[in-house]
Short mmCIF file of C-alpha atoms in Angstrom, two decimals:
data_model
loop_
_atom_site.label_atom_id
_atom_site.label_comp_id
_atom_site.label_asym_id
_atom_site.label_seq_id
_atom_site.Cartn_x
_atom_site.Cartn_y
_atom_site.Cartn_z
CA MET M 1 16.71 2.91 -32.63
CA ARG M 2 17.43 0.95 -29.19
CA HIS M 3 14.80 1.43 -26.40
CA LYS M 4 15.31 3.05 -23.86
CA LYS M 5 14.83 0.85 -20.48
CA ARG M 6 12.00 1.37 -18.17
CA GLY M 7 13.18 2.73 -14.25
CA LYS M 8 12.30 1.63 -11.10
CA ALA M 9 10.01 3.74 -10.83
CA ALA M 10 7.85 3.16 -13.82
CA LYS M 11 7.82 -0.47 -13.05
CA LYS M 12 6.88 -0.67 -9.21
CA ALA M 13 3.93 1.49 -10.54
CA ARG M 14 3.20 -1.60 -13.50
CA ALA M 15 3.34 -3.46 -10.80
CA ALA M 16 1.51 -1.99 -8.02
CA THR M 17 -1.45 -0.85 -11.27
CA ALA M 18 -1.71 -4.85 -11.90
CA THR M 19 -2.38 -5.70 -8.50
CA GLN M 20 -4.61 -3.10 -7.43
CA ALA M 21 -6.70 -4.49 -10.92
CA ARG M 22 -6.33 -7.99 -9.48
CA GLU M 23 -7.91 -7.27 -6.29
CA GLU M 24 -10.53 -5.16 -7.68
CA ALA M 25 -11.87 -8.35 -9.81
CA PHE M 26 -11.22 -10.98 -6.40
CA ALA M 27 -13.93 -8.33 -4.40
CA LYS M 28 -15.97 -8.69 -7.17
CA ALA M 29 -15.90 -12.39 -7.66
CA PRO M 30 -19.17 -14.38 -6.44
CA HIS M 31 -17.39 -16.25 -2.52
CA THR M 32 -19.07 -18.75 -0.74
CA PHE M 33 -18.64 -20.03 2.70
CA VAL M 34 -19.09 -24.04 2.88
CA PHE M 35 -19.62 -25.18 6.75
CA GLN M 36 -21.36 -28.16 8.39
CA ARG M 37 -24.31 -27.32 10.69
CA GLY M 38 -24.74 -30.00 13.97
CA LYS M 39 -23.79 -33.69 14.40
CA VAL M 40 -22.65 -34.90 11.28
CA GLY M 41 -20.40 -37.29 11.15
CA ARG M 42 -17.29 -38.22 9.91
CA ASN M 43 -17.37 -38.61 6.18
CA ILE M 44 -19.72 -35.20 6.02
CA ARG M 45 -16.71 -33.29 7.40
CA GLN M 46 -14.71 -34.76 4.84
CA LEU M 47 -17.17 -33.96 2.07
CA VAL M 48 -17.46 -30.06 3.63
CA ILE M 49 -13.45 -30.71 3.13
CA ASP M 50 -14.38 -32.00 -0.70
CA MET M 51 -16.48 -29.13 -1.73
CA ARG M 52 -14.50 -26.21 -0.16
CA LYS M 53 -11.97 -27.58 -2.61
CA VAL M 54 -14.18 -27.20 -6.04
CA PHE M 55 -15.48 -23.96 -5.27
CA GLU M 56 -11.43 -22.46 -4.87
CA PRO M 57 -9.80 -20.02 -4.82
CA TYR M 58 -13.08 -18.16 -4.22
CA THR M 59 -13.91 -19.79 -0.48
CA ALA M 60 -12.56 -19.70 2.97
CA THR M 61 -10.51 -22.79 3.27
CA LYS M 62 -10.31 -22.71 7.19
CA LEU M 63 -13.56 -21.48 7.82
CA ARG M 64 -14.26 -23.03 11.10
CA VAL M 65 -17.72 -22.79 12.86
CA THR M 66 -18.51 -23.92 16.34
CA LYS M 67 -21.98 -23.95 18.05
CA SER M 68 -21.87 -21.12 19.05
CA ASN M 69 -22.13 -19.69 16.13
CA SER M 70 -25.63 -18.77 14.45
CA LEU M 71 -26.25 -18.32 10.58
CA ARG M 72 -27.16 -14.61 11.42
CA ASP M 73 -22.78 -14.81 12.69
CA LEU M 74 -21.92 -15.68 9.44
CA VAL M 75 -23.89 -13.66 7.06
CA GLU M 76 -22.72 -10.59 8.93
CA ALA M 77 -19.37 -11.86 8.55
CA ALA M 78 -19.66 -12.60 4.54
CA GLY M 79 -21.20 -8.90 4.25
CA VAL M 80 -17.18 -7.52 4.95
CA LEU M 81 -15.47 -10.71 3.35
CA HIS M 82 -17.24 -10.06 0.01
CA VAL M 83 -18.73 -13.95 0.17
CA THR M 84 -22.43 -13.85 -1.99
CA HIS M 85 -23.14 -18.13 -1.31
CA LEU M 86 -23.65 -20.11 1.90
CA LEU M 87 -24.05 -24.17 1.40
CA ALA M 88 -24.50 -25.37 4.56
CA LEU M 89 -23.96 -29.21 4.71
CA THR M 90 -27.00 -30.95 7.58
CA LYS M 91 -27.96 -34.58 8.49
CA THR M 92 -30.29 -35.93 10.15
CA GLU M 93 -31.72 -40.05 10.68
CA LEU M 94 -33.07 -40.07 6.71
CA SER M 95 -30.08 -38.35 5.12
CA PRO M 96 -28.26 -36.07 4.58
CA TYR M 97 -28.68 -32.53 3.52
CA LEU M 98 -27.64 -30.00 1.46
CA ARG M 99 -28.86 -26.16 1.79
CA VAL M 100 -27.54 -23.30 -0.82
CA MET M 101 -28.18 -19.79 0.62
CA ARG M 102 -28.00 -16.78 -1.16
CA SER M 103 -26.29 -13.58 1.31
CA PRO M 104 -28.02 -11.93 2.76
CA ARG M 105 -31.89 -12.15 2.03
CA GLY M 106 -31.98 -15.28 0.01
CA PRO M 107 -33.80 -17.53 -1.74
CA THR M 108 -33.08 -20.73 -0.15
CA LEU M 109 -32.44 -23.96 -1.90
CA THR M 110 -32.96 -27.14 0.09
CA PHE M 111 -31.60 -30.95 -1.79
CA ARG M 112 -31.59 -33.92 -0.07
CA ILE M 113 -28.47 -35.68 -0.97
CA LEU M 114 -29.24 -38.82 -2.73
CA GLU M 115 -25.55 -40.51 -2.59
CA TYR M 116 -22.09 -38.94 -2.22
CA CYS M 117 -18.55 -39.88 -2.89
CA LEU M 118 -15.90 -38.13 -1.29
CA SER M 119 -12.30 -37.09 -3.59
CA ARG M 120 -9.45 -39.59 -1.77
CA ASP M 121 -12.39 -42.73 -3.24
CA VAL M 122 -12.73 -41.60 -6.90
CA VAL M 123 -8.51 -40.24 -7.11
CA SER M 124 -7.87 -44.10 -5.51
CA SER M 125 -9.30 -45.42 -8.90
CA LEU M 126 -7.48 -43.58 -10.62
CA ARG M 127 -4.24 -44.95 -13.04
CA ARG M 128 -2.51 -41.80 -12.08
CA PRO M 129 -3.94 -39.96 -8.81
CA ASN M 130 -1.26 -38.00 -8.13
CA VAL M 131 -3.03 -34.40 -8.32
CA GLU M 132 -1.72 -30.88 -8.72
CA GLN M 133 -2.40 -28.65 -6.25
CA SER M 134 -1.53 -25.52 -8.55
CA VAL M 135 -5.25 -26.12 -10.69
CA TYR M 136 -6.91 -24.97 -7.58
CA GLN M 137 -5.76 -21.25 -8.18
CA THR M 138 -8.28 -20.46 -10.66
CA PRO M 139 -11.85 -20.97 -10.64
CA PRO M 140 -13.49 -24.01 -12.39
CA LEU M 141 -15.50 -23.72 -15.49
CA LEU M 142 -19.64 -24.04 -14.71
CA VAL M 143 -21.27 -27.04 -17.26
CA MET M 144 -25.11 -27.25 -16.67
CA ASN M 145 -26.86 -29.39 -18.64
CA ASN M 146 -30.71 -30.00 -19.09
CA LEU M 147 -31.01 -27.05 -16.95
CA SER M 148 -33.04 -25.33 -18.96
CA GLY M 149 -36.86 -25.22 -18.23
CA GLU M 150 -39.56 -22.39 -18.18
CA SER M 151 -39.69 -24.09 -14.46
CA LEU M 152 -39.81 -22.02 -11.30
CA ASP M 153 -37.48 -24.51 -9.80
CA LYS M 154 -34.98 -25.18 -13.13
CA LYS M 155 -35.17 -21.24 -13.51
CA LEU M 156 -33.77 -20.78 -9.76
CA MET M 157 -31.37 -23.98 -9.41
CA SER M 158 -29.94 -22.57 -12.38
CA THR M 159 -29.57 -19.01 -12.21
CA MET M 160 -28.02 -20.40 -8.32
CA PHE M 161 -25.33 -22.06 -9.84
CA GLN M 162 -24.81 -19.46 -12.80
CA ASN M 163 -23.94 -17.29 -9.82
CA MET M 164 -21.73 -19.43 -7.17
CA LEU M 165 -19.28 -18.75 -9.88
CA PRO M 166 -17.34 -15.84 -11.52
CA SER M 167 -18.49 -15.38 -15.11
CA ILE M 168 -16.37 -15.95 -18.01
CA ASP M 169 -15.62 -12.90 -20.81
CA VAL M 170 -15.32 -15.02 -24.34
CA ASN M 171 -12.73 -12.52 -25.67
CA LYS M 172 -10.73 -11.90 -22.65
CA VAL M 173 -10.26 -15.42 -20.99
CA LYS M 174 -6.64 -17.34 -21.40
CA LEU M 175 -7.40 -20.88 -21.98
CA SER M 176 -4.50 -21.72 -19.79
CA SER M 177 -6.26 -20.64 -16.80
CA MET M 178 -9.57 -23.30 -17.35
CA ARG M 179 -7.93 -25.92 -15.58
CA ARG M 180 -11.17 -27.59 -14.34
CA THR M 181 -14.43 -28.10 -15.21
CA LEU M 182 -17.38 -28.57 -12.58
CA LEU M 183 -20.35 -30.95 -14.54
CA ILE M 184 -23.51 -30.54 -12.63
CA THR M 185 -26.74 -32.78 -15.32
CA TYR M 186 -30.28 -33.06 -14.21
CA ASP M 187 -31.74 -36.02 -15.39
CA LYS M 188 -35.81 -34.97 -16.04
CA GLU M 189 -36.91 -39.26 -15.59
CA THR M 190 -35.29 -39.07 -11.60
CA LYS M 191 -36.00 -35.38 -10.88
CA THR M 192 -31.74 -35.68 -9.62
CA LEU M 193 -29.13 -33.25 -10.24
CA GLU M 194 -25.45 -34.87 -10.54
CA MET M 195 -22.43 -32.98 -9.78
CA ARG M 196 -19.05 -34.05 -11.06
CA HIS M 197 -15.38 -32.05 -10.75
CA TYR M 198 -12.64 -32.60 -13.67
CA LEU M 199 -9.76 -31.71 -14.22
CA ILE M 200 -9.03 -29.62 -17.66
CA ARG M 201 -6.33 -32.01 -19.57
CA VAL M 202 -4.78 -30.80 -23.68
CA THR M 203 -2.60 -32.62 -25.57
CA PRO M 204 -1.77 -32.73 -29.16
CA THR M 205 -3.02 -35.38 -31.29
CA GLY M 206 -1.45 -36.93 -34.10
CA ILE M 207 1.32 -37.96 -31.97
CA LYS M 208 2.48 -41.21 -31.04
CA LYS M 209 2.35 -42.07 -27.17
CA THR M 210 6.14 -42.74 -27.19
CA THR M 211 6.41 -39.28 -28.75
CA ARG M 212 4.80 -37.70 -26.34
CA LYS M 213 6.76 -39.27 -23.47
CA LEU M 214 10.34 -37.91 -25.56
CA LEU M 215 8.47 -34.71 -24.64
CA ARG M 216 8.10 -34.91 -21.10
CA PRO M 217 10.52 -32.95 -18.57
CA LYS M 218 11.03 -36.66 -16.89
CA LEU M 219 12.55 -38.62 -20.17
CA PRO M 220 11.77 -42.74 -19.57
CA ASN M 221 13.96 -45.27 -19.07
CA LEU M 222 16.08 -46.08 -22.52
CA GLY M 223 18.17 -48.48 -21.51
CA GLY M 224 16.89 -51.68 -22.86
CA TYR M 225 17.23 -49.94 -26.15
CA GLN M 226 19.26 -50.10 -28.38
CA GLY M 227 18.06 -46.64 -29.40
CA ILE M 228 15.69 -43.60 -30.29
CA GLU M 229 14.47 -45.63 -33.13
CA GLU M 230 14.02 -48.67 -30.92
CA PHE M 231 12.03 -47.23 -28.78
CA VAL M 232 9.85 -45.05 -30.57
CA GLU M 233 9.15 -48.50 -33.18
CA LYS M 234 7.81 -50.88 -30.21
CA GLY M 235 6.66 -48.32 -27.96
CA GLY M 236 4.50 -47.18 -30.58
CA ASN M 237 2.18 -50.70 -30.42
CA ALA M 238 1.89 -50.04 -26.59
CA SER M 239 -2.09 -49.71 -25.96
CA GLU M 240 -3.49 -46.63 -24.04
CA SER M 241 -7.31 -46.13 -22.74
CA GLU M 242 -7.57 -43.22 -23.22
CA GLY M 243 -6.77 -42.19 -26.67
CA GLU M 244 -8.93 -44.67 -27.37
CA PHE M 245 -11.80 -42.87 -26.69
CA ASP M 246 -9.96 -39.44 -29.00
CA GLY M 247 -11.97 -38.20 -32.13
CA PRO M 248 -13.57 -35.30 -33.32
CA HIS M 249 -16.05 -34.78 -30.08
CA ASN M 250 -12.26 -33.93 -27.70
CA GLN M 251 -10.19 -32.77 -30.22
CA VAL M 252 -9.89 -28.78 -31.73
CA VAL M 253 -8.16 -26.75 -32.56
CA LEU M 254 -6.63 -24.02 -30.35
CA PRO M 255 -6.63 -20.52 -31.29
CA GLN M 256 -3.83 -20.37 -28.24
CA GLU M 257 -0.76 -21.68 -26.35
CA VAL M 258 -2.35 -24.13 -24.03
CA ARG M 259 0.15 -25.42 -20.90
CA GLY M 260 1.77 -28.39 -22.01
CA ARG M 261 4.32 -29.64 -24.05
CA GLY M 262 3.28 -29.97 -27.83
CA ASN M 263 0.44 -27.02 -27.43
CA VAL M 264 0.98 -24.88 -30.04
CA LYS M 265 -1.52 -22.48 -31.68
CA ALA M 266 -3.18 -23.39 -34.29
CA THR M 267 -2.37 -27.12 -34.02
CA GLN M 268 -4.78 -29.96 -33.55
CA SER M 269 -5.31 -31.42 -29.97
CA ALA M 270 -7.64 -33.67 -27.53
CA ILE M 271 -8.96 -32.58 -24.46
CA ARG M 272 -9.62 -34.62 -22.15
CA LEU M 273 -10.85 -34.81 -18.52
CA LYS M 274 -9.78 -36.35 -14.94
CA GLU M 275 -12.12 -37.04 -12.44
CA VAL M 276 -11.13 -35.91 -8.76
CA GLY M 277 -14.57 -35.86 -7.01
CA PRO M 278 -16.54 -34.98 -5.40
CA ARG M 279 -19.42 -37.06 -6.60
CA LEU M 280 -23.12 -36.07 -5.21
CA LYS M 281 -26.56 -36.78 -6.47
CA MET M 282 -29.10 -35.39 -5.41
CA GLN M 283 -32.55 -33.87 -5.30
CA LEU M 284 -34.14 -30.53 -4.84
CA VAL M 285 -36.80 -30.66 -1.71
CA LYS M 286 -37.68 -26.97 -1.65
CA ILE M 287 -37.15 -23.29 -2.25
CA GLU M 288 -37.31 -20.94 0.41
CA GLU M 289 -38.11 -17.36 0.24
CA GLY M 290 -35.03 -15.50 2.72
CA LEU M 291 -31.68 -17.59 4.77
CA GLY M 292 -34.67 -20.71 5.44
CA GLU M 293 -37.30 -18.74 7.14
CA GLY M 294 -39.91 -17.09 4.72
CA ALA M 295 -42.83 -18.39 3.10
CA VAL M 296 -42.03 -22.28 1.06
CA LEU M 297 -42.03 -20.77 -2.79
CA HIS M 298 -41.16 -24.67 -4.09
CA HIS M 299 -42.08 -27.91 -2.41
CA GLU M 300 -41.23 -31.25 -4.59
CA PHE M 301 -43.31 -33.67 -2.42
CA VAL M 302 -46.25 -31.38 -0.98
CA THR M 303 -48.66 -29.83 -2.65
CA LYS M 304 -50.41 -27.01 -0.16
CA THR M 305 -54.49 -25.06 -1.38
CA PRO M 306 -54.51 -21.96 -1.78
CA GLU M 307 -56.53 -21.27 1.25
CA GLU M 308 -52.56 -23.63 3.59
CA GLN M 309 -51.16 -20.88 1.35
CA GLN M 310 -53.10 -17.68 2.57
CA ASN M 311 -52.90 -19.44 6.14
CA LEU M 312 -49.23 -19.16 5.98
CA LYS M 313 -47.91 -15.78 4.44
CA ALA M 314 -50.71 -14.47 6.94
CA MET M 315 -49.12 -16.31 9.83
CA LEU M 316 -45.58 -15.57 8.16
CA GLU M 317 -46.22 -12.03 7.45
CA LYS M 318 -47.49 -11.54 11.54
CA LYS M 319 -44.67 -13.41 12.88
CA ARG M 320 -42.33 -10.62 10.32
CA GLN M 321 -44.96 -7.61 12.38
CA LEU M 322 -44.13 -8.69 15.93
CA LYS M 323 -40.51 -9.02 15.09
CA GLU M 324 -40.59 -5.72 13.91
CA LYS M 325 -42.69 -4.75 16.88
CA ARG M 326 -39.58 -6.08 19.53
CA LYS M 327 -36.81 -4.71 17.38
CA ARG M 328 -38.76 -0.58 17.68
CA GLU M 329 -38.67 -1.24 21.37
CA GLN M 330 -35.54 -2.43 21.85
CA LEU M 331 -34.62 0.42 19.64
CA GLN M 332 -36.46 2.61 22.47
CA ASN M 333 -35.01 1.11 25.44
CA ILE M 334 -31.54 1.77 24.11
CA ARG M 335 -32.67 4.94 23.76
CA LYS M 336 -33.69 5.59 26.80
CA LYS M 337 -30.38 3.74 28.74
CA GLN M 338 -28.84 6.11 26.61
CA ASP M 339 -30.63 9.22 27.32
CA LYS M 340 -30.51 8.25 31.28
CA LYS M 341 -26.85 7.68 30.59
CA GLU M 342 -26.39 11.27 29.67
CA THR M 343 -28.65 12.84 32.05
CA LEU M 344 -26.05 11.02 34.48
CA LYS M 345 -23.11 12.15 33.02
CA LYS M 346 -24.03 15.87 32.85
CA LYS M 347 -25.35 15.72 36.72
CA SER M 348 -21.53 13.80 37.41
CA LEU M 349 -20.19 17.57 35.64
CA GLU M 350 -21.96 20.30 36.68
CA GLY M 351 -21.01 18.56 40.92
CA MET M 352 -17.23 18.45 39.73
CA LYS M 353 -17.80 21.53 37.93
CA LYS M 354 -18.55 23.18 40.91
CA LYS M 355 -16.24 21.52 43.29
CA LEU M 356 -13.22 23.26 40.91
CA GLN M 357 -14.66 26.39 42.07
CA THR M 358 -14.99 26.56 45.04
CA GLN M 359 -11.58 25.07 45.74
CA LYS M 360 -10.49 27.66 43.61
CA LYS M 361 -11.87 30.37 46.37
CA GLU M 362 -10.43 29.15 48.51
CA GLU M 363 -7.73 29.20 47.13
CA ASN M 364 -7.15 32.17 46.08
CA ALA M 365 -9.12 33.25 49.90
CA ASP M 366 -5.33 31.47 51.02
CA VAL M 367 -3.43 33.67 48.21
CA SER M 368 -4.61 37.16 49.70
CA SER M 369 -4.12 36.37 53.29
CA ASP M 370 -0.38 35.11 52.53
CA ASP M 371 -0.32 38.23 50.38
CA ASP M 372 -0.93 40.94 53.93
CA ALA M 373 1.03 38.60 56.14
CA ALA M 374 3.86 38.94 53.35
CA TYR M 375 3.21 43.30 53.74
CA PHE M 376 2.92 42.98 57.64
CA LYS M 377 6.03 41.36 58.36
CA GLU M 378 8.30 44.26 55.55
CA GLU M 379 6.14 47.14 57.82
CA VAL M 380 6.80 45.60 60.42
CA GLY M 381 9.94 43.71 60.93
CA LYS M 382 7.78 40.25 62.60
CA GLU M 383 5.69 37.72 61.48
CA PRO M 384 2.39 39.05 62.61
CA ASP M 385 0.54 37.33 65.10
CA GLU M 386 -2.84 34.49 65.01
CA GLY M 387 -6.32 37.34 65.08
CA THR M 388 -4.47 40.05 63.57
CA LEU M 389 -4.60 39.72 60.39
CA PRO M 390 -8.48 38.81 58.90
CA GLY M 391 -8.97 35.41 57.57
CA LYS M 392 -5.96 33.93 58.25
CA ARG M 393 -7.10 30.60 60.94
CA LYS M 394 -5.87 28.25 61.47
CA ARG M 395 -8.37 25.26 60.18
CA PRO M 396 -9.02 22.64 62.35
CA SER M 397 -7.38 19.38 61.73
CA PRO M 398 -9.31 16.21 60.33
CA THR M 399 -9.70 14.39 64.15
CA GLN M 400 -10.16 18.00 65.81
CA ARG M 401 -13.94 18.45 63.13
CA LYS M 402 -14.27 14.56 63.96
CA GLN M 403 -15.03 15.42 67.69
CA GLY M 404 -16.19 18.48 67.28
CA GLN M 405 -13.25 20.15 68.83
CA PRO M 406 -12.01 23.79 69.00
CA ALA M 407 -8.13 23.46 67.38
CA ASN M 408 -6.24 24.67 69.97
CA LYS M 409 -4.70 28.37 70.07
CA LYS M 410 -1.54 30.03 70.30
CA LYS M 411 -1.17 32.26 73.70
CA ARG M 412 -0.49 35.57 72.03
CA ARG M 413 2.58 37.27 73.34
CA LYS M 414 3.18 40.40 74.40
CA LEU M 415 4.53 43.18 72.39
#
């Protein structure tokens, strides 16, 4: 029995449901702002662009921050756009710094950048420097090494990095969507972090290099060979630098079909990484409460006594109370201005109302006098003279009012 085809309405409803689900997932995912503050130079500006590439698609790739934009402006914009983390790159005479802030209440992690390498420098050293732009349509897979521990700094760093990228559901994830990885390694001896960015490539194992070339969409040039057999036999002896590193450490059995020819489900393939940059080597300097304005929870180089910590907390508390007091005063001043504005508005409305009532009274008086004149004309047969009817007087002109002279009266006609 043939199945009945779906109608256009059913297809549209299904597409709308899928679009709504994607939008909800996009809104729930963590988003980032990457920007520079102050004078940083050309290389740091390029590093900002490279860092935005790492966190695509959940980042603002065309974000423009001017001198007039404060951190508070960015936090307000972040709340509207579902942005959860702010990454600010600055530069001093000593070295560049990276501040990672959790919006809107912190904490703030400050890293000193010891070494960095831009993406263009990393890609230029590759044998095949071309990078597909479609790989940036899905977020990278986060891999952390040596960041597990009981210390406060390691816990906060690990939590911060994990929350910067969307979590993965092992039961629902599609392997074809995992095309990049972000590797963060912590060195316990030097207390430094190294960040590397790689592309993930999956290639079938047990196949010669020449055979894989035949599986590509673009076939190789076979003009110098008598037949396909000669190409496979002679080409198989060619060296392959990538294949030398294949082994049990990177060979897996695919549970799903993956992008690339020959990557079939339940077959063995090799996972290879291709670095695209940027590279960062940095050291944690301090951890602060809030967005860089609270108490210092951890400092790598400065250790304070309990008395100094208590004094610092008291100073911060005093500063916070003063800020709240000023805020209350500002709100009171705003209320006073609004009340004054409302009072003036009521007075002006009352004046306008009185003016309208006066105009209506004058109009009613004019209408009654016109009615008397019409009755007089109907009974007598001519227009009444001035002064004959009460209230029918000629109003003085504005010039006469100004000079204080009475209006000229016409002479009465004798009946």
